[in-house]
């Protein structure tokens, strides 16, 4: 697919998605790499735009440079955002609510604290992402140190979990582990496979970080 055809497809998909106002989103494509510019009215909309582009066949990578701009009458005070963030974290039973702290400055949310699992860190960010008034999120949540699992055990658990998945072509993904740090390499046919593989790796006991180098083609 040519870059022009891919750009047309990305624009069409953005306009098709009802959760996004694509009027102020710019799209540029260079050798399958899509760059998104412009502005939207919420952080959720910005994240959704990236997810929508991942659905388009032929997208090899995404550079997301969209700015979040709130109308004056929809701006939310930092203290209100902080309270809502603590509330949504408390409502999510997968997240240890008493171990995460929230700081908000000019709509930018910083999450700190310590959790037991890699996926809990991801879930905390996902919960706050949906709040109105949020312009961006920085997650500095650490993982509680536990007796270190053996790298071979972590690798085996991840590979077994990938093989169980009907949505991931596990034979095309290579898993390497060093001290709880997981690296994923290989190729998949769709972005959702890449995201699912990363989520699967992050759910394994003993994982402290996941570096996703899987390419989509």
mmCIF file with all atom_site columns, C-alpha atoms in Angstrom:
data_model
loop_
_atom_site.group_PDB
_atom_site.id
_atom_site.type_symbol
_atom_site.label_atom_id
_atom_site.label_alt_id
_atom_site.label_comp_id
_atom_site.label_asym_id
_atom_site.label_entity_id
_atom_site.label_seq_id
_atom_site.pdbx_PDB_ins_code
_atom_site.Cartn_x
_atom_site.Cartn_y
_atom_site.Cartn_z
_atom_site.occupancy
_atom_site.B_iso_or_equiv
_atom_site.pdbx_formal_charge
_atom_site.auth_seq_id
_atom_site.auth_comp_id
_atom_site.auth_asym_id
_atom_site.auth_atom_id
_atom_site.pdbx_PDB_model_num
ATOM 1   C CA . UNK A 1 1   ? 0.000   0.000   0.000  1.00 0.00 ? 1   UNK A CA 1
ATOM 2   C CA . UNK A 1 2   ? 1.309   3.446   -0.909 1.00 0.00 ? 2   UNK A CA 1
ATOM 3   C CA . UNK A 1 3   ? 1.728   6.140   1.743  1.00 0.00 ? 3   UNK A CA 1
ATOM 4   C CA . UNK A 1 4   ? -1.056  8.165   0.134  1.00 0.00 ? 4   UNK A CA 1
ATOM 5   C CA . UNK A 1 5   ? -3.475  5.222   0.236  1.00 0.00 ? 5   UNK A CA 1
ATOM 6   C CA . UNK A 1 6   ? -2.526  4.501   3.846  1.00 0.00 ? 6   UNK A CA 1
ATOM 7   C CA . UNK A 1 7   ? -3.052  8.150   4.801  1.00 0.00 ? 7   UNK A CA 1
ATOM 8   C CA . UNK A 1 8   ? -6.504  8.099   3.201  1.00 0.00 ? 8   UNK A CA 1
ATOM 9   C CA . UNK A 1 9   ? -7.350  4.908   5.094  1.00 0.00 ? 9   UNK A CA 1
ATOM 10  C CA . UNK A 1 10  ? -6.179  6.359   8.431  1.00 0.00 ? 10  UNK A CA 1
ATOM 11  C CA . UNK A 1 11  ? -8.201  9.548   7.921  1.00 0.00 ? 11  UNK A CA 1
ATOM 12  C CA . UNK A 1 12  ? -11.283 7.518   6.992  1.00 0.00 ? 12  UNK A CA 1
ATOM 13  C CA . UNK A 1 13  ? -10.909 5.346   10.100 1.00 0.00 ? 13  UNK A CA 1
ATOM 14  C CA . UNK A 1 14  ? -10.504 8.377   12.372 1.00 0.00 ? 14  UNK A CA 1
ATOM 15  C CA . UNK A 1 15  ? -13.613 9.976   10.867 1.00 0.00 ? 15  UNK A CA 1
ATOM 16  C CA . UNK A 1 16  ? -15.508 6.693   11.261 1.00 0.00 ? 16  UNK A CA 1
ATOM 17  C CA . UNK A 1 17  ? -14.796 6.445   15.006 1.00 0.00 ? 17  UNK A CA 1
ATOM 18  C CA . UNK A 1 18  ? -17.646 8.149   16.968 1.00 0.00 ? 18  UNK A CA 1
ATOM 19  C CA . UNK A 1 19  ? -15.526 8.762   20.094 1.00 0.00 ? 19  UNK A CA 1
ATOM 20  C CA . UNK A 1 20  ? -13.177 11.065  18.172 1.00 0.00 ? 20  UNK A CA 1
ATOM 21  C CA . UNK A 1 21  ? -13.654 14.493  16.627 1.00 0.00 ? 21  UNK A CA 1
ATOM 22  C CA . UNK A 1 22  ? -11.171 14.098  13.782 1.00 0.00 ? 22  UNK A CA 1
ATOM 23  C CA . UNK A 1 23  ? -11.679 17.604  12.398 1.00 0.00 ? 23  UNK A CA 1
ATOM 24  C CA . UNK A 1 24  ? -8.513  18.972  14.038 1.00 0.00 ? 24  UNK A CA 1
ATOM 25  C CA . UNK A 1 25  ? -6.290  15.890  13.687 1.00 0.00 ? 25  UNK A CA 1
ATOM 26  C CA . UNK A 1 26  ? -3.589  15.972  11.035 1.00 0.00 ? 26  UNK A CA 1
ATOM 27  C CA . UNK A 1 27  ? -2.203  12.790  9.459  1.00 0.00 ? 27  UNK A CA 1
ATOM 28  C CA . UNK A 1 28  ? 1.121   12.330  7.702  1.00 0.00 ? 28  UNK A CA 1
ATOM 29  C CA . UNK A 1 29  ? 2.588   9.038   6.456  1.00 0.00 ? 29  UNK A CA 1
ATOM 30  C CA . UNK A 1 30  ? 6.172   8.205   5.534  1.00 0.00 ? 30  UNK A CA 1
ATOM 31  C CA . UNK A 1 31  ? 7.072   4.620   4.645  1.00 0.00 ? 31  UNK A CA 1
ATOM 32  C CA . UNK A 1 32  ? 4.215   3.236   6.753  1.00 0.00 ? 32  UNK A CA 1
ATOM 33  C CA . UNK A 1 33  ? 5.003   5.398   9.784  1.00 0.00 ? 33  UNK A CA 1
ATOM 34  C CA . UNK A 1 34  ? 1.967   7.500   10.717 1.00 0.00 ? 34  UNK A CA 1
ATOM 35  C CA . UNK A 1 35  ? 2.398   10.871  12.450 1.00 0.00 ? 35  UNK A CA 1
ATOM 36  C CA . UNK A 1 36  ? -0.647  12.373  14.167 1.00 0.00 ? 36  UNK A CA 1
ATOM 37  C CA . UNK A 1 37  ? -0.726  16.102  14.897 1.00 0.00 ? 37  UNK A CA 1
ATOM 38  C CA . UNK A 1 38  ? -3.314  18.722  15.811 1.00 0.00 ? 38  UNK A CA 1
ATOM 39  C CA . UNK A 1 39  ? -5.486  18.871  18.916 1.00 0.00 ? 39  UNK A CA 1
ATOM 40  C CA . UNK A 1 40  ? -8.424  17.149  20.612 1.00 0.00 ? 40  UNK A CA 1
ATOM 41  C CA . UNK A 1 41  ? -10.693 17.941  23.540 1.00 0.00 ? 41  UNK A CA 1
ATOM 42  C CA . UNK A 1 42  ? -9.618  15.241  26.014 1.00 0.00 ? 42  UNK A CA 1
ATOM 43  C CA . UNK A 1 43  ? -6.785  12.902  26.908 1.00 0.00 ? 43  UNK A CA 1
ATOM 44  C CA . UNK A 1 44  ? -9.095  9.927   26.344 1.00 0.00 ? 44  UNK A CA 1
ATOM 45  C CA . UNK A 1 45  ? -9.778  11.142  22.820 1.00 0.00 ? 45  UNK A CA 1
ATOM 46  C CA . UNK A 1 46  ? -6.048  11.446  22.203 1.00 0.00 ? 46  UNK A CA 1
ATOM 47  C CA . UNK A 1 47  ? -5.462  7.854   23.372 1.00 0.00 ? 47  UNK A CA 1
ATOM 48  C CA . UNK A 1 48  ? -8.418  6.618   21.317 1.00 0.00 ? 48  UNK A CA 1
ATOM 49  C CA . UNK A 1 49  ? -6.977  8.219   18.197 1.00 0.00 ? 49  UNK A CA 1
ATOM 50  C CA . UNK A 1 50  ? -3.832  6.146   18.572 1.00 0.00 ? 50  UNK A CA 1
ATOM 51  C CA . UNK A 1 51  ? -5.870  2.965   19.111 1.00 0.00 ? 51  UNK A CA 1
ATOM 52  C CA . UNK A 1 52  ? -7.929  3.686   15.991 1.00 0.00 ? 52  UNK A CA 1
ATOM 53  C CA . UNK A 1 53  ? -4.833  4.128   13.838 1.00 0.00 ? 53  UNK A CA 1
ATOM 54  C CA . UNK A 1 54  ? -3.518  0.774   15.077 1.00 0.00 ? 54  UNK A CA 1
ATOM 55  C CA . UNK A 1 55  ? -6.575  -0.875  13.515 1.00 0.00 ? 55  UNK A CA 1
ATOM 56  C CA . UNK A 1 56  ? -5.589  0.206   10.011 1.00 0.00 ? 56  UNK A CA 1
ATOM 57  C CA . UNK A 1 57  ? -3.780  -2.403  7.944  1.00 0.00 ? 57  UNK A CA 1
ATOM 58  C CA . UNK A 1 58  ? -0.364  -1.279  6.753  1.00 0.00 ? 58  UNK A CA 1
ATOM 59  C CA . UNK A 1 59  ? 0.538   0.947   9.723  1.00 0.00 ? 59  UNK A CA 1
ATOM 60  C CA . UNK A 1 60  ? 4.090   0.060   10.784 1.00 0.00 ? 60  UNK A CA 1
ATOM 61  C CA . UNK A 1 61  ? 4.586   2.615   13.556 1.00 0.00 ? 61  UNK A CA 1
ATOM 62  C CA . UNK A 1 62  ? 2.916   5.664   15.064 1.00 0.00 ? 62  UNK A CA 1
ATOM 63  C CA . UNK A 1 63  ? 4.322   9.027   16.160 1.00 0.00 ? 63  UNK A CA 1
ATOM 64  C CA . UNK A 1 64  ? 1.648   10.689  18.286 1.00 0.00 ? 64  UNK A CA 1
ATOM 65  C CA . UNK A 1 65  ? 2.002   14.473  18.649 1.00 0.00 ? 65  UNK A CA 1
ATOM 66  C CA . UNK A 1 66  ? -1.619  15.438  19.345 1.00 0.00 ? 66  UNK A CA 1
ATOM 67  C CA . UNK A 1 67  ? -2.196  18.214  21.885 1.00 0.00 ? 67  UNK A CA 1
ATOM 68  C CA . UNK A 1 68  ? -5.037  18.181  24.403 1.00 0.00 ? 68  UNK A CA 1
ATOM 69  C CA . UNK A 1 69  ? -6.927  21.498  24.515 1.00 0.00 ? 69  UNK A CA 1
ATOM 70  C CA . UNK A 1 70  ? -9.861  22.090  26.837 1.00 0.00 ? 70  UNK A CA 1
ATOM 71  C CA . UNK A 1 71  ? -12.487 24.780  26.285 1.00 0.00 ? 71  UNK A CA 1
ATOM 72  C CA . UNK A 1 72  ? -12.331 27.297  29.155 1.00 0.00 ? 72  UNK A CA 1
ATOM 73  C CA . UNK A 1 73  ? -15.676 26.151  30.521 1.00 0.00 ? 73  UNK A CA 1
ATOM 74  C CA . UNK A 1 74  ? -14.524 22.515  30.668 1.00 0.00 ? 74  UNK A CA 1
ATOM 75  C CA . UNK A 1 75  ? -11.249 22.955  32.519 1.00 0.00 ? 75  UNK A CA 1
ATOM 76  C CA . UNK A 1 76  ? -11.080 21.048  35.787 1.00 0.00 ? 76  UNK A CA 1
ATOM 77  C CA . UNK A 1 77  ? -9.147  22.159  38.864 1.00 0.00 ? 77  UNK A CA 1
ATOM 78  C CA . UNK A 1 78  ? -6.107  20.062  39.749 1.00 0.00 ? 78  UNK A CA 1
ATOM 79  C CA . UNK A 1 79  ? -7.469  19.173  43.189 1.00 0.00 ? 79  UNK A CA 1
ATOM 80  C CA . UNK A 1 80  ? -10.678 17.849  41.622 1.00 0.00 ? 80  UNK A CA 1
ATOM 81  C CA . UNK A 1 81  ? -8.714  15.718  39.153 1.00 0.00 ? 81  UNK A CA 1
ATOM 82  C CA . UNK A 1 82  ? -6.586  14.351  42.001 1.00 0.00 ? 82  UNK A CA 1
ATOM 83  C CA . UNK A 1 83  ? -9.651  13.393  44.041 1.00 0.00 ? 83  UNK A CA 1
ATOM 84  C CA . UNK A 1 84  ? -11.323 11.720  41.057 1.00 0.00 ? 84  UNK A CA 1
ATOM 85  C CA . UNK A 1 85  ? -8.108  9.849   40.265 1.00 0.00 ? 85  UNK A CA 1
ATOM 86  C CA . UNK A 1 86  ? -7.929  8.474   43.800 1.00 0.00 ? 86  UNK A CA 1
ATOM 87  C CA . UNK A 1 87  ? -11.604 7.503   43.570 1.00 0.00 ? 87  UNK A CA 1
ATOM 88  C CA . UNK A 1 88  ? -11.302 5.557   40.298 1.00 0.00 ? 88  UNK A CA 1
ATOM 89  C CA . UNK A 1 89  ? -8.204  3.767   41.601 1.00 0.00 ? 89  UNK A CA 1
ATOM 90  C CA . UNK A 1 90  ? -10.111 2.846   44.768 1.00 0.00 ? 90  UNK A CA 1
ATOM 91  C CA . UNK A 1 91  ? -13.030 1.508   42.721 1.00 0.00 ? 91  UNK A CA 1
ATOM 92  C CA . UNK A 1 92  ? -10.782 -0.827  40.712 1.00 0.00 ? 92  UNK A CA 1
ATOM 93  C CA . UNK A 1 93  ? -10.409 -4.038  42.703 1.00 0.00 ? 93  UNK A CA 1
ATOM 94  C CA . UNK A 1 94  ? -7.250  -5.047  40.802 1.00 0.00 ? 94  UNK A CA 1
ATOM 95  C CA . UNK A 1 95  ? -5.285  -2.044  42.095 1.00 0.00 ? 95  UNK A CA 1
ATOM 96  C CA . UNK A 1 96  ? -3.992  -1.726  45.698 1.00 0.00 ? 96  UNK A CA 1
ATOM 97  C CA . UNK A 1 97  ? -5.544  1.699   46.348 1.00 0.00 ? 97  UNK A CA 1
ATOM 98  C CA . UNK A 1 98  ? -3.660  2.492   49.553 1.00 0.00 ? 98  UNK A CA 1
ATOM 99  C CA . UNK A 1 99  ? -0.258  2.200   47.866 1.00 0.00 ? 99  UNK A CA 1
ATOM 100 C CA . UNK A 1 100 ? -0.616  4.675   44.998 1.00 0.00 ? 100 UNK A CA 1
ATOM 101 C CA . UNK A 1 101 ? -0.200  8.442   45.321 1.00 0.00 ? 101 UNK A CA 1
ATOM 102 C CA . UNK A 1 102 ? -1.484  11.045  42.880 1.00 0.00 ? 102 UNK A CA 1
ATOM 103 C CA . UNK A 1 103 ? -0.068  14.468  42.048 1.00 0.00 ? 103 UNK A CA 1
ATOM 104 C CA . UNK A 1 104 ? -1.679  16.831  39.537 1.00 0.00 ? 104 UNK A CA 1
ATOM 105 C CA . UNK A 1 105 ? -0.200  20.013  38.099 1.00 0.00 ? 105 UNK A CA 1
ATOM 106 C CA . UNK A 1 106 ? -1.855  21.894  35.255 1.00 0.00 ? 106 UNK A CA 1
ATOM 107 C CA . UNK A 1 107 ? -3.805  18.770  34.288 1.00 0.00 ? 107 UNK A CA 1
ATOM 108 C CA . UNK A 1 108 ? -0.703  16.556  34.136 1.00 0.00 ? 108 UNK A CA 1
ATOM 109 C CA . UNK A 1 109 ? -1.064  13.556  36.462 1.00 0.00 ? 109 UNK A CA 1
ATOM 110 C CA . UNK A 1 110 ? 1.904   11.856  38.134 1.00 0.00 ? 110 UNK A CA 1
ATOM 111 C CA . UNK A 1 111 ? 1.328   8.452   39.711 1.00 0.00 ? 111 UNK A CA 1
ATOM 112 C CA . UNK A 1 112 ? 3.786   7.170   42.314 1.00 0.00 ? 112 UNK A CA 1
ATOM 113 C CA . UNK A 1 113 ? 3.847   4.375   44.863 1.00 0.00 ? 113 UNK A CA 1
ATOM 114 C CA . UNK A 1 114 ? 4.440   0.631   44.770 1.00 0.00 ? 114 UNK A CA 1
ATOM 115 C CA . UNK A 1 115 ? 2.412   -2.359  43.577 1.00 0.00 ? 115 UNK A CA 1
ATOM 116 C CA . UNK A 1 116 ? 2.932   -6.117  43.473 1.00 0.00 ? 116 UNK A CA 1
ATOM 117 C CA . UNK A 1 117 ? 2.334   -6.755  39.788 1.00 0.00 ? 117 UNK A CA 1
ATOM 118 C CA . UNK A 1 118 ? 3.353   -5.124  36.526 1.00 0.00 ? 118 UNK A CA 1
ATOM 119 C CA . UNK A 1 119 ? -0.236  -5.203  35.229 1.00 0.00 ? 119 UNK A CA 1
ATOM 120 C CA . UNK A 1 120 ? -1.470  -3.249  38.287 1.00 0.00 ? 120 UNK A CA 1
ATOM 121 C CA . UNK A 1 121 ? 0.729   -0.353  37.232 1.00 0.00 ? 121 UNK A CA 1
ATOM 122 C CA . UNK A 1 122 ? -0.798  -0.465  33.762 1.00 0.00 ? 122 UNK A CA 1
ATOM 123 C CA . UNK A 1 123 ? -4.343  -0.699  35.164 1.00 0.00 ? 123 UNK A CA 1
ATOM 124 C CA . UNK A 1 124 ? -3.823  2.354   37.380 1.00 0.00 ? 124 UNK A CA 1
ATOM 125 C CA . UNK A 1 125 ? -2.792  4.447   34.384 1.00 0.00 ? 125 UNK A CA 1
ATOM 126 C CA . UNK A 1 126 ? -5.708  3.131   32.303 1.00 0.00 ? 126 UNK A CA 1
ATOM 127 C CA . UNK A 1 127 ? -8.205  4.044   35.043 1.00 0.00 ? 127 UNK A CA 1
ATOM 128 C CA . UNK A 1 128 ? -6.972  7.638   35.356 1.00 0.00 ? 128 UNK A CA 1
ATOM 129 C CA . UNK A 1 129 ? -6.756  8.073   31.586 1.00 0.00 ? 129 UNK A CA 1
ATOM 130 C CA . UNK A 1 130 ? -10.555 8.220   31.327 1.00 0.00 ? 130 UNK A CA 1
ATOM 131 C CA . UNK A 1 131 ? -10.986 11.216  33.637 1.00 0.00 ? 131 UNK A CA 1
ATOM 132 C CA . UNK A 1 132 ? -12.032 14.617  32.345 1.00 0.00 ? 132 UNK A CA 1
ATOM 133 C CA . UNK A 1 133 ? -9.456  17.383  32.717 1.00 0.00 ? 133 UNK A CA 1
ATOM 134 C CA . UNK A 1 134 ? -6.428  15.098  32.349 1.00 0.00 ? 134 UNK A CA 1
ATOM 135 C CA . UNK A 1 135 ? -3.907  16.344  29.787 1.00 0.00 ? 135 UNK A CA 1
ATOM 136 C CA . UNK A 1 136 ? -1.294  13.639  30.262 1.00 0.00 ? 136 UNK A CA 1
ATOM 137 C CA . UNK A 1 137 ? -0.094  10.920  32.615 1.00 0.00 ? 137 UNK A CA 1
ATOM 138 C CA . UNK A 1 138 ? 3.364   10.077  33.931 1.00 0.00 ? 138 UNK A CA 1
ATOM 139 C CA . UNK A 1 139 ? 3.577   6.767   35.787 1.00 0.00 ? 139 UNK A CA 1
ATOM 140 C CA . UNK A 1 140 ? 6.446   6.349   38.261 1.00 0.00 ? 140 UNK A CA 1
ATOM 141 C CA . UNK A 1 141 ? 4.856   3.435   40.131 1.00 0.00 ? 141 UNK A CA 1
ATOM 142 C CA . UNK A 1 142 ? 7.424   0.900   41.281 1.00 0.00 ? 142 UNK A CA 1
ATOM 143 C CA . UNK A 1 143 ? 7.135   -2.831  41.866 1.00 0.00 ? 143 UNK A CA 1
ATOM 144 C CA . UNK A 1 144 ? 7.494   -4.330  45.332 1.00 0.00 ? 144 UNK A CA 1
ATOM 145 C CA . UNK A 1 145 ? 10.645  -6.382  45.543 1.00 0.00 ? 145 UNK A CA 1
ATOM 146 C CA . UNK A 1 146 ? 10.017  -10.090 45.974 1.00 0.00 ? 146 UNK A CA 1
ATOM 147 C CA . UNK A 1 147 ? 12.234  -13.165 45.901 1.00 0.00 ? 147 UNK A CA 1
ATOM 148 C CA . UNK A 1 148 ? 13.540  -13.119 42.343 1.00 0.00 ? 148 UNK A CA 1
ATOM 149 C CA . UNK A 1 149 ? 11.964  -15.707 40.083 1.00 0.00 ? 149 UNK A CA 1
ATOM 150 C CA . UNK A 1 150 ? 14.320  -17.582 37.815 1.00 0.00 ? 150 UNK A CA 1
ATOM 151 C CA . UNK A 1 151 ? 14.550  -16.154 34.315 1.00 0.00 ? 151 UNK A CA 1
ATOM 152 C CA . UNK A 1 152 ? 13.906  -19.587 32.798 1.00 0.00 ? 152 UNK A CA 1
ATOM 153 C CA . UNK A 1 153 ? 10.682  -19.935 34.818 1.00 0.00 ? 153 UNK A CA 1
ATOM 154 C CA . UNK A 1 154 ? 9.438   -16.486 33.766 1.00 0.00 ? 154 UNK A CA 1
ATOM 155 C CA . UNK A 1 155 ? 10.240  -17.200 30.127 1.00 0.00 ? 155 UNK A CA 1
ATOM 156 C CA . UNK A 1 156 ? 8.458   -20.558 30.249 1.00 0.00 ? 156 UNK A CA 1
ATOM 157 C CA . UNK A 1 157 ? 5.325   -19.082 31.853 1.00 0.00 ? 157 UNK A CA 1
ATOM 158 C CA . UNK A 1 158 ? 5.101   -16.312 29.256 1.00 0.00 ? 158 UNK A CA 1
ATOM 159 C CA . UNK A 1 159 ? 5.636   -18.658 26.308 1.00 0.00 ? 159 UNK A CA 1
ATOM 160 C CA . UNK A 1 160 ? 3.032   -21.075 27.669 1.00 0.00 ? 160 UNK A CA 1
ATOM 161 C CA . UNK A 1 161 ? 0.513   -18.254 28.130 1.00 0.00 ? 161 UNK A CA 1
ATOM 162 C CA . UNK A 1 162 ? 1.132   -16.993 24.580 1.00 0.00 ? 162 UNK A CA 1
ATOM 163 C CA . UNK A 1 163 ? 0.540   -20.477 23.184 1.00 0.00 ? 163 UNK A CA 1
ATOM 164 C CA . UNK A 1 164 ? -2.783  -20.650 25.024 1.00 0.00 ? 164 UNK A CA 1
ATOM 165 C CA . UNK A 1 165 ? -4.022  -17.491 23.323 1.00 0.00 ? 165 UNK A CA 1
ATOM 166 C CA . UNK A 1 166 ? -6.131  -17.999 20.214 1.00 0.00 ? 166 UNK A CA 1
ATOM 167 C CA . UNK A 1 167 ? -5.436  -14.410 19.129 1.00 0.00 ? 167 UNK A CA 1
ATOM 168 C CA . UNK A 1 168 ? -1.629  -14.455 19.084 1.00 0.00 ? 168 UNK A CA 1
ATOM 169 C CA . UNK A 1 169 ? 0.650   -16.269 16.666 1.00 0.00 ? 169 UNK A CA 1
ATOM 170 C CA . UNK A 1 170 ? 3.076   -17.340 19.398 1.00 0.00 ? 170 UNK A CA 1
ATOM 171 C CA . UNK A 1 171 ? 5.566   -18.965 17.017 1.00 0.00 ? 171 UNK A CA 1
ATOM 172 C CA . UNK A 1 172 ? 6.442   -15.548 15.606 1.00 0.00 ? 172 UNK A CA 1
ATOM 173 C CA . UNK A 1 173 ? 7.284   -14.018 19.019 1.00 0.00 ? 173 UNK A CA 1
ATOM 174 C CA . UNK A 1 174 ? 10.617  -14.460 20.789 1.00 0.00 ? 174 UNK A CA 1
ATOM 175 C CA . UNK A 1 175 ? 10.818  -14.008 24.571 1.00 0.00 ? 175 UNK A CA 1
ATOM 176 C CA . UNK A 1 176 ? 14.019  -13.255 26.475 1.00 0.00 ? 176 UNK A CA 1
ATOM 177 C CA . UNK A 1 177 ? 14.323  -12.540 30.217 1.00 0.00 ? 177 UNK A CA 1
ATOM 178 C CA . UNK A 1 178 ? 17.111  -10.948 32.220 1.00 0.00 ? 178 UNK A CA 1
ATOM 179 C CA . UNK A 1 179 ? 16.563  -10.345 35.940 1.00 0.00 ? 179 UNK A CA 1
ATOM 180 C CA . UNK A 1 180 ? 12.794  -9.981  35.602 1.00 0.00 ? 180 UNK A CA 1
ATOM 181 C CA . UNK A 1 181 ? 13.140  -7.675  32.598 1.00 0.00 ? 181 UNK A CA 1
ATOM 182 C CA . UNK A 1 182 ? 11.361  -9.150  29.604 1.00 0.00 ? 182 UNK A CA 1
ATOM 183 C CA . UNK A 1 183 ? 12.123  -8.357  25.979 1.00 0.00 ? 183 UNK A CA 1
ATOM 184 C CA . UNK A 1 184 ? 9.735   -9.334  23.193 1.00 0.00 ? 184 UNK A CA 1
ATOM 185 C CA . UNK A 1 185 ? 10.930  -9.597  19.586 1.00 0.00 ? 185 UNK A CA 1
ATOM 186 C CA . UNK A 1 186 ? 9.402   -10.872 16.368 1.00 0.00 ? 186 UNK A CA 1
ATOM 187 C CA . UNK A 1 187 ? 6.630   -10.004 13.952 1.00 0.00 ? 187 UNK A CA 1
ATOM 188 C CA . UNK A 1 188 ? 2.824   -10.095 14.138 1.00 0.00 ? 188 UNK A CA 1
ATOM 189 C CA . UNK A 1 189 ? 0.098   -9.265  11.638 1.00 0.00 ? 189 UNK A CA 1
ATOM 190 C CA . UNK A 1 190 ? -1.901  -6.792  13.731 1.00 0.00 ? 190 UNK A CA 1
ATOM 191 C CA . UNK A 1 191 ? -1.398  -4.253  16.488 1.00 0.00 ? 191 UNK A CA 1
ATOM 192 C CA . UNK A 1 192 ? -3.860  -5.976  18.814 1.00 0.00 ? 192 UNK A CA 1
ATOM 193 C CA . UNK A 1 193 ? -1.591  -9.066  18.774 1.00 0.00 ? 193 UNK A CA 1
ATOM 194 C CA . UNK A 1 194 ? 1.357   -6.895  19.807 1.00 0.00 ? 194 UNK A CA 1
ATOM 195 C CA . UNK A 1 195 ? -0.611  -5.278  22.633 1.00 0.00 ? 195 UNK A CA 1
ATOM 196 C CA . UNK A 1 196 ? -1.945  -8.637  23.811 1.00 0.00 ? 196 UNK A CA 1
ATOM 197 C CA . UNK A 1 197 ? 1.536   -10.171 23.839 1.00 0.00 ? 197 UNK A CA 1
ATOM 198 C CA . UNK A 1 198 ? 2.840   -7.263  25.930 1.00 0.00 ? 198 UNK A CA 1
ATOM 199 C CA . UNK A 1 199 ? -0.090  -7.557  28.344 1.00 0.00 ? 199 UNK A CA 1
ATOM 200 C CA . UNK A 1 200 ? 0.460   -11.311 28.644 1.00 0.00 ? 200 UNK A CA 1
ATOM 201 C CA . UNK A 1 201 ? 4.150   -10.875 29.416 1.00 0.00 ? 201 UNK A CA 1
ATOM 202 C CA . UNK A 1 202 ? 3.394   -8.215  32.021 1.00 0.00 ? 202 UNK A CA 1
ATOM 203 C CA . UNK A 1 203 ? 1.036   -10.570 33.860 1.00 0.00 ? 203 UNK A CA 1
ATOM 204 C CA . UNK A 1 204 ? 3.687   -13.193 34.578 1.00 0.00 ? 204 UNK A CA 1
ATOM 205 C CA . UNK A 1 205 ? 4.974   -13.469 38.176 1.00 0.00 ? 205 UNK A CA 1
ATOM 206 C CA . UNK A 1 206 ? 8.399   -11.913 38.637 1.00 0.00 ? 206 UNK A CA 1
ATOM 207 C CA . UNK A 1 207 ? 8.202   -9.487  35.701 1.00 0.00 ? 207 UNK A CA 1
ATOM 208 C CA . UNK A 1 208 ? 9.359   -5.957  36.536 1.00 0.00 ? 208 UNK A CA 1
ATOM 209 C CA . UNK A 1 209 ? 9.393   -4.452  33.034 1.00 0.00 ? 209 UNK A CA 1
ATOM 210 C CA . UNK A 1 210 ? 8.487   -5.321  29.448 1.00 0.00 ? 210 UNK A CA 1
ATOM 211 C CA . UNK A 1 211 ? 10.364  -4.015  26.402 1.00 0.00 ? 211 UNK A CA 1
ATOM 212 C CA . UNK A 1 212 ? 8.210   -4.594  23.344 1.00 0.00 ? 212 UNK A CA 1
ATOM 213 C CA . UNK A 1 213 ? 10.189  -4.725  20.116 1.00 0.00 ? 213 UNK A CA 1
ATOM 214 C CA . UNK A 1 214 ? 7.599   -6.662  18.131 1.00 0.00 ? 214 UNK A CA 1
ATOM 215 C CA . UNK A 1 215 ? 6.996   -5.228  14.669 1.00 0.00 ? 215 UNK A CA 1
ATOM 216 C CA . UNK A 1 216 ? 3.683   -5.195  12.823 1.00 0.00 ? 216 UNK A CA 1
ATOM 217 C CA . UNK A 1 217 ? 3.522   -6.080  9.142  1.00 0.00 ? 217 UNK A CA 1
#
